[in-house]
Tab-separated table of C-alpha atoms and ligand atoms in Angstrom:
chain	number	residue	atom	x	y	z
D	1	MET	CA	122.051	126.882	130.565
D	2	GLU	CA	121.915	123.935	133.450
D	3	VAL	CA	122.106	120.751	132.491
D	4	LEU	CA	120.475	118.642	135.421
D	5	THR	CA	120.259	114.900	135.404
D	6	THR	CA	118.398	114.509	138.479
D	7	LYS	CA	115.004	114.856	139.627
D	8	SER	CA	116.380	116.552	142.612
D	9	ASP	CA	118.268	118.862	140.656
D	10	MET	CA	115.325	119.803	138.588
D	11	ARG	CA	112.750	119.907	141.532
D	12	ALA	CA	115.918	122.831	143.433
D	13	PHE	CA	115.874	124.239	139.887
D	14	GLY	CA	112.100	125.036	139.586
D	15	ALA	CA	111.754	126.199	143.578
D	16	ALA	CA	114.597	128.382	143.068
D	17	LEU	CA	112.584	130.252	139.281
D	18	ARG	CA	109.293	130.433	141.314
D	19	LYS	CA	110.787	131.725	144.665
D	20	VAL	CA	111.702	134.845	142.927
D	21	GLY	CA	108.274	134.757	140.856
D	22	ARG	CA	109.862	133.555	137.239
D	23	SER	CA	107.374	131.416	135.249
D	24	GLN	CA	108.094	128.354	133.757
D	25	ALA	CA	107.755	126.434	130.183
D	26	LEU	CA	108.317	123.054	129.794
D	27	VAL	CA	109.333	121.272	125.575
D	28	PRO	CA	109.339	117.646	126.251
D	29	THR	CA	111.428	116.160	124.176
D	30	MET	CA	113.554	113.158	123.066
D	31	GLY	CA	116.096	114.736	122.038
D	32	ALA	CA	117.629	114.395	118.806
D	33	LEU	CA	116.426	118.543	117.863
D	34	HIS	CA	115.120	119.497	114.997
D	35	GLU	CA	114.129	123.062	113.735
D	36	GLY	CA	110.543	121.922	114.610
D	37	HIS	CA	111.886	121.775	118.085
D	38	LEU	CA	113.371	124.895	118.249
D	39	SER	CA	110.434	126.355	117.390
D	40	LEU	CA	108.457	125.192	120.410
D	41	VAL	CA	111.605	125.992	122.664
D	42	ARG	CA	110.799	129.693	120.850
D	43	ARG	CA	107.345	129.195	121.580
D	44	ALA	CA	108.302	128.691	125.401
D	45	GLY	CA	110.156	131.397	125.275
D	46	ALA	CA	107.404	133.609	124.523
D	47	GLU	CA	105.236	132.395	126.914
D	48	ALA	CA	107.529	132.110	130.541
D	49	ASP	CA	110.725	133.513	131.614
D	50	ALA	CA	112.515	130.752	131.773
D	51	THR	CA	112.527	127.519	129.673
D	52	VAL	CA	113.123	124.128	130.471
D	53	VAL	CA	113.839	121.355	127.415
D	54	SER	CA	113.550	117.762	128.431
D	55	ILE	CA	115.372	115.194	126.903
D	56	PHE	CA	114.174	111.736	127.498
D	57	VAL	CA	114.160	108.948	125.069
D	58	ASN	CA	110.908	106.885	126.967
D	59	PRO	CA	111.491	103.353	126.945
D	60	THR	CA	107.974	102.867	127.988
D	61	GLN	CA	106.555	104.822	124.774
D	62	PHE	CA	108.021	101.960	122.506
D	63	GLY	CA	106.352	98.136	121.138
D	64	PRO	CA	109.337	95.722	121.525
D	65	GLU	CA	109.696	95.644	117.550
D	66	GLU	CA	109.957	99.091	117.628
D	67	ASP	CA	113.308	101.883	117.463
D	68	PHE	CA	114.021	102.504	121.031
D	69	SER	CA	117.702	101.120	120.378
D	70	ARG	CA	118.369	103.076	117.147
D	71	TYR	CA	116.185	106.177	117.881
D	72	PRO	CA	118.850	108.676	116.950
D	73	ARG	CA	120.679	110.357	120.019
D	74	ASP	CA	123.137	113.267	119.683
D	75	MET	CA	123.488	115.136	123.436
D	76	GLU	CA	126.029	117.391	122.385
D	77	ARG	CA	124.627	119.120	119.526
D	78	ASP	CA	120.738	119.241	121.272
D	79	LEU	CA	122.705	121.318	124.413
D	80	GLU	CA	124.220	123.093	121.895
D	81	LEU	CA	121.167	124.117	120.131
D	82	CYS	CA	119.488	124.744	123.059
D	83	ARG	CA	122.218	127.046	124.228
D	84	ALA	CA	122.107	128.964	121.329
D	85	GLU	CA	117.743	129.217	121.583
D	86	GLY	CA	118.115	130.655	125.060
D	87	ALA	CA	116.958	127.513	127.138
D	88	ALA	CA	117.683	127.973	130.634
D	89	ALA	CA	117.655	124.441	131.489
D	90	ILE	CA	118.063	121.350	130.405
D	91	PHE	CA	116.527	118.016	132.116
D	92	ALA	CA	117.905	114.988	130.988
D	93	PRO	CA	117.404	111.694	133.201
D	94	SER	CA	118.670	108.355	132.567
D	95	ALA	CA	116.128	105.780	132.327
D	96	GLU	CA	116.822	104.596	135.926
D	97	GLU	CA	116.575	107.829	137.627
D	98	MET	CA	113.283	108.156	135.780
D	99	TYR	CA	112.254	104.921	136.650
D	100	VAL	CA	112.860	103.807	139.495
D	101	GLY	CA	112.502	100.287	140.068
D	102	LYS	CA	110.030	98.654	137.546
D	103	PRO	CA	107.142	100.560	137.659
D	104	THR	CA	103.923	98.923	138.048
D	105	THR	CA	101.201	102.690	137.884
D	106	PHE	CA	100.977	103.926	134.707
D	107	VAL	CA	98.556	106.920	133.078
D	108	GLY	CA	96.517	105.510	130.341
D	109	GLU	CA	93.577	107.350	128.352
D	110	GLU	CA	90.513	105.513	127.326
D	111	VAL	CA	88.819	107.556	124.463
D	112	LEU	CA	91.097	109.557	122.383
D	113	ALA	CA	93.830	107.107	122.425
D	114	SER	CA	91.943	104.016	120.977
D	115	GLY	CA	92.238	105.398	117.434
D	116	LEU	CA	94.526	106.681	114.410
D	117	CYS	CA	98.172	105.646	116.016
D	118	GLY	CA	96.795	104.275	119.464
D	119	ALA	CA	95.676	100.805	117.406
D	120	PHE	CA	98.744	100.389	115.313
D	121	ARG	CA	100.947	101.145	118.339
D	122	PRO	CA	99.196	99.481	121.372
D	123	GLY	CA	101.027	100.868	124.755
D	124	HIS	CA	102.418	103.745	123.432
D	125	PHE	CA	100.275	106.784	124.503
D	126	ARG	CA	100.001	104.790	127.862
D	127	GLY	CA	104.239	105.763	127.832
D	128	VAL	CA	103.838	108.845	126.506
D	129	LEU	CA	101.269	110.136	128.996
D	130	THR	CA	102.847	108.137	131.967
D	131	VAL	CA	106.527	110.042	131.287
D	132	VAL	CA	104.599	113.439	130.494
D	133	ALA	CA	102.772	113.247	134.138
D	134	LYS	CA	106.469	112.633	135.652
D	135	LEU	CA	107.828	115.427	133.648
D	136	PHE	CA	105.318	118.048	134.811
D	137	HIS	CA	105.134	116.404	138.667
D	138	VAL	CA	109.006	116.795	137.814
D	139	VAL	CA	109.568	120.426	136.435
D	140	GLN	CA	106.290	121.743	137.511
D	141	PRO	CA	106.008	124.050	134.444
D	142	ASP	CA	103.143	126.568	134.178
D	143	VAL	CA	103.222	125.924	130.708
D	144	ALA	CA	104.315	123.255	128.759
D	145	VAL	CA	104.108	123.602	124.925
D	146	PHE	CA	103.570	120.232	122.231
D	147	GLY	CA	103.659	119.979	118.206
D	148	ARG	CA	100.727	119.843	116.201
D	149	LYS	CA	102.288	117.044	114.083
D	150	ASP	CA	102.340	114.646	116.974
D	151	LEU	CA	98.091	115.914	117.043
D	152	GLN	CA	96.422	112.788	119.126
D	153	GLN	CA	99.575	113.098	121.193
D	154	ALA	CA	98.347	116.903	121.899
D	155	ARG	CA	95.389	115.916	122.405
D	156	LEU	CA	95.816	113.420	124.797
D	157	ILE	CA	97.812	115.844	127.110
D	158	GLU	CA	95.295	118.305	126.779
D	159	GLN	CA	92.810	115.864	128.167
D	160	MET	CA	95.145	113.991	131.041
D	161	VAL	CA	95.391	117.825	131.896
D	162	ARG	CA	92.015	118.191	132.558
D	163	ASP	CA	90.834	115.123	133.836
D	164	LEU	CA	93.794	115.223	136.627
D	165	ASP	CA	93.737	118.929	137.143
D	166	PHE	CA	97.294	119.437	136.548
D	167	PRO	CA	97.705	122.939	137.056
D	168	VAL	CA	99.896	123.121	133.954
D	169	ARG	CA	98.728	125.160	130.969
D	170	ILE	CA	99.163	123.558	127.475
D	171	CYS	CA	100.176	125.178	124.254
D	172	THR	CA	100.762	123.455	120.819
D	173	ALA	CA	102.201	124.683	118.056
D	174	PRO	CA	102.434	124.059	114.042
D	175	THR	CA	104.429	121.438	112.387
D	176	VAL	CA	107.323	122.489	110.585
D	177	ARG	CA	107.981	121.435	107.329
D	178	GLU	CA	111.139	121.202	105.119
D	179	ASP	CA	111.634	123.586	102.450
D	180	ASP	CA	109.618	121.111	100.079
D	181	GLY	CA	107.025	120.362	102.687
D	182	LEU	CA	107.896	117.394	104.265
D	183	ALA	CA	107.097	117.820	107.985
D	184	MET	CA	110.335	117.545	110.442
D	185	SER	CA	110.456	114.624	112.241
D	186	SER	CA	113.880	112.847	113.904
D	187	ARG	CA	112.904	110.063	112.359
D	188	ASN	CA	113.494	111.683	108.781
D	189	ARG	CA	117.264	110.795	109.280
D	190	TYR	CA	116.061	107.230	108.730
D	191	LEU	CA	115.388	107.683	105.141
D	192	ASP	CA	117.437	107.107	102.473
D	193	PRO	CA	117.513	109.806	99.409
D	194	ALA	CA	114.858	107.439	97.445
D	195	GLU	CA	112.739	107.020	100.450
D	196	ARG	CA	113.056	110.725	101.003
D	197	LYS	CA	111.594	111.835	97.764
D	198	SER	CA	109.002	108.849	98.333
D	199	ALA	CA	107.929	110.658	101.523
D	200	LEU	CA	106.805	113.463	100.465
D	201	SER	CA	103.447	112.392	98.816
D	202	LEU	CA	102.437	112.455	101.922
D	203	TYR	CA	102.505	116.515	102.403
D	204	GLU	CA	101.004	116.434	98.410
D	205	SER	CA	98.580	114.220	99.798
D	206	LEU	CA	97.324	116.296	102.337
D	207	GLY	CA	98.237	119.853	100.174
D	208	CYS	CA	94.772	118.291	97.519
D	209	ALA	CA	92.841	116.772	100.853
D	210	GLN	CA	93.461	120.770	101.721
D	211	ARG	CA	92.899	122.308	97.984
D	212	VAL	CA	89.728	120.166	97.381
D	213	TYR	CA	88.225	121.488	100.699
D	214	ASN	CA	88.733	124.607	99.726
D	215	GLU	CA	87.262	124.044	96.598
D	216	GLY	CA	84.098	122.723	98.164
D	217	GLU	CA	84.495	119.416	99.017
D	218	ARG	CA	83.006	118.103	102.056
D	219	ASP	CA	82.859	113.915	101.598
D	220	PRO	CA	85.601	112.555	104.012
D	221	LYS	CA	84.798	109.636	101.341
D	222	VAL	CA	86.447	111.589	98.452
D	223	ILE	CA	89.020	113.110	100.368
D	224	GLU	CA	90.161	109.894	101.748
D	225	ARG	CA	90.231	107.621	98.500
D	226	MET	CA	92.266	110.943	96.532
D	227	ILE	CA	95.160	110.737	99.309
D	228	ARG	CA	94.904	106.729	98.744
D	229	GLU	CA	95.093	107.432	95.517
D	230	GLN	CA	97.965	109.947	95.739
D	231	VAL	CA	100.224	107.878	98.318
D	232	SER	CA	101.485	105.173	95.720
D	233	PRO	CA	102.539	101.961	97.506
D	234	THR	CA	105.011	101.700	93.712
D	235	GLY	CA	106.627	104.555	95.419
D	236	GLY	CA	107.861	102.619	98.471
D	237	VAL	CA	104.999	104.356	100.856
D	238	GLU	CA	102.715	102.082	102.325
D	239	LEU	CA	99.932	103.799	104.382
D	240	GLU	CA	99.196	102.698	107.776
D	241	TYR	CA	96.131	104.572	108.510
D	242	VAL	CA	94.333	107.576	106.827
D	243	GLU	CA	91.375	108.644	108.951
D	244	ILE	CA	89.068	112.156	108.569
D	245	VAL	CA	88.215	112.882	112.368
D	246	SER	CA	86.611	115.271	114.538
D	247	TYR	CA	89.668	117.531	116.272
D	248	ASP	CA	87.858	117.313	119.499
D	249	THR	CA	86.558	113.437	119.591
D	250	LEU	CA	89.317	112.194	116.952
D	251	LYS	CA	86.972	110.343	115.670
D	252	PRO	CA	85.825	109.959	112.045
D	253	VAL	CA	83.163	112.137	110.413
D	254	GLN	CA	80.324	111.876	108.211
D	255	ARG	CA	80.731	115.610	106.514
D	256	VAL	CA	83.652	117.752	106.656
D	257	GLU	CA	83.693	120.995	107.987
D	258	LYS	CA	86.457	124.008	108.916
D	259	GLY	CA	88.734	122.032	112.278
D	260	THR	CA	88.374	118.393	110.604
D	261	VAL	CA	91.670	116.537	110.546
D	262	VAL	CA	92.893	114.681	108.083
D	263	ALA	CA	95.310	112.236	109.943
D	264	LEU	CA	97.458	110.132	108.279
D	265	ALA	CA	100.355	107.175	109.230
D	266	ALA	CA	102.824	105.662	106.823
D	267	ARG	CA	106.135	103.410	106.576
D	268	VAL	CA	108.368	104.212	104.302
D	269	GLY	CA	110.461	101.214	104.203
D	270	ASN	CA	111.581	100.675	107.717
D	271	THR	CA	110.384	104.297	108.757
D	272	ARG	CA	107.097	105.190	110.407
D	273	LEU	CA	106.304	108.906	109.453
D	274	ILE	CA	102.897	111.081	111.020
D	275	ASP	CA	101.660	113.933	109.378
D	276	ASN	CA	98.230	115.675	109.410
D	277	VAL	CA	96.266	118.928	108.294
D	278	VAL	CA	93.714	121.020	109.679
D	279	LEU	CA	91.032	121.531	107.251
D	280	GLY	CA	90.264	125.357	106.371
D	281	GLY	CA	93.751	125.831	108.138
D	282	ALA	CA	97.750	126.271	107.308
D	283	LEU	CA	99.224	123.067	106.231
N	1	PAF	O1	106.768	113.835	121.547
N	1	PAF	C1	107.940	113.579	121.610
N	1	PAF	O2	108.566	113.178	121.421
N	1	PAF	C2	107.532	112.665	123.556
N	1	PAF	O3	106.267	111.787	122.757
N	1	PAF	C3	107.115	113.125	124.218
N	1	PAF	C4	105.860	113.882	124.380
N	1	PAF	C5	108.737	114.012	124.754
N	1	PAF	C6	107.644	112.143	125.324
N	1	PAF	O4	108.534	111.236	125.605
């Protein structure tokens, strides 16, 4: 497995693969890898001949009050995990290598990015789209794989690829959960045992939403109310939002149908967690 830290080495690696007709998949990550990321690496392996995993904690997607400086970093462990999954290369540039000078050009999306997390994290998706666009230019993958836990992010990247004609196919992969159901996240390691226990109410509330949908409930207000009742602030979980939206538009729906998304974000202590369920599908 190659570990590449410069854009020119990354470009040369991709060019060599293309020359011999081998396809390339990219899994963009911010490191602190867990089983969710590894499932994306496996999916990438099934989609292309060689997998590149990028590991870059992207400063432009963190707000000034957010956890950029304390975001978990464990490069040695990440490299071991990627090696064990058969990744062909890691692209791990420094911030100075990735952003030369102070950038003044960014990629923004104006519709899908406005609600859900976009409403609470100004500038976040601009940072995400900008770095993903840069990664696509440098790595030039045939396919890129993203997790559906970050559903709004995945939808925005699909839209960017369509709007800006990136020659890359986007695959999304299901959320991977802990044994008890909590969605895997690099930020779960911030939770103390009591918070970890309380955080489970997020998954349980989405499970209830799925169940009442399966039993015939179609009113989004009823489902939203049920989730709000289930996620109790007395357990230290403070909902930032819960929204019942169309998968295509990410806008609230009047009536729930198969494929409607229930998305939520919450603060558990100082940790911000997100999760979602696509109704009528798997949790
Ligand atoms: O999902 C993430 O880890 C990040 O937002 C991404 C896509 C790697 C961009 O920095």
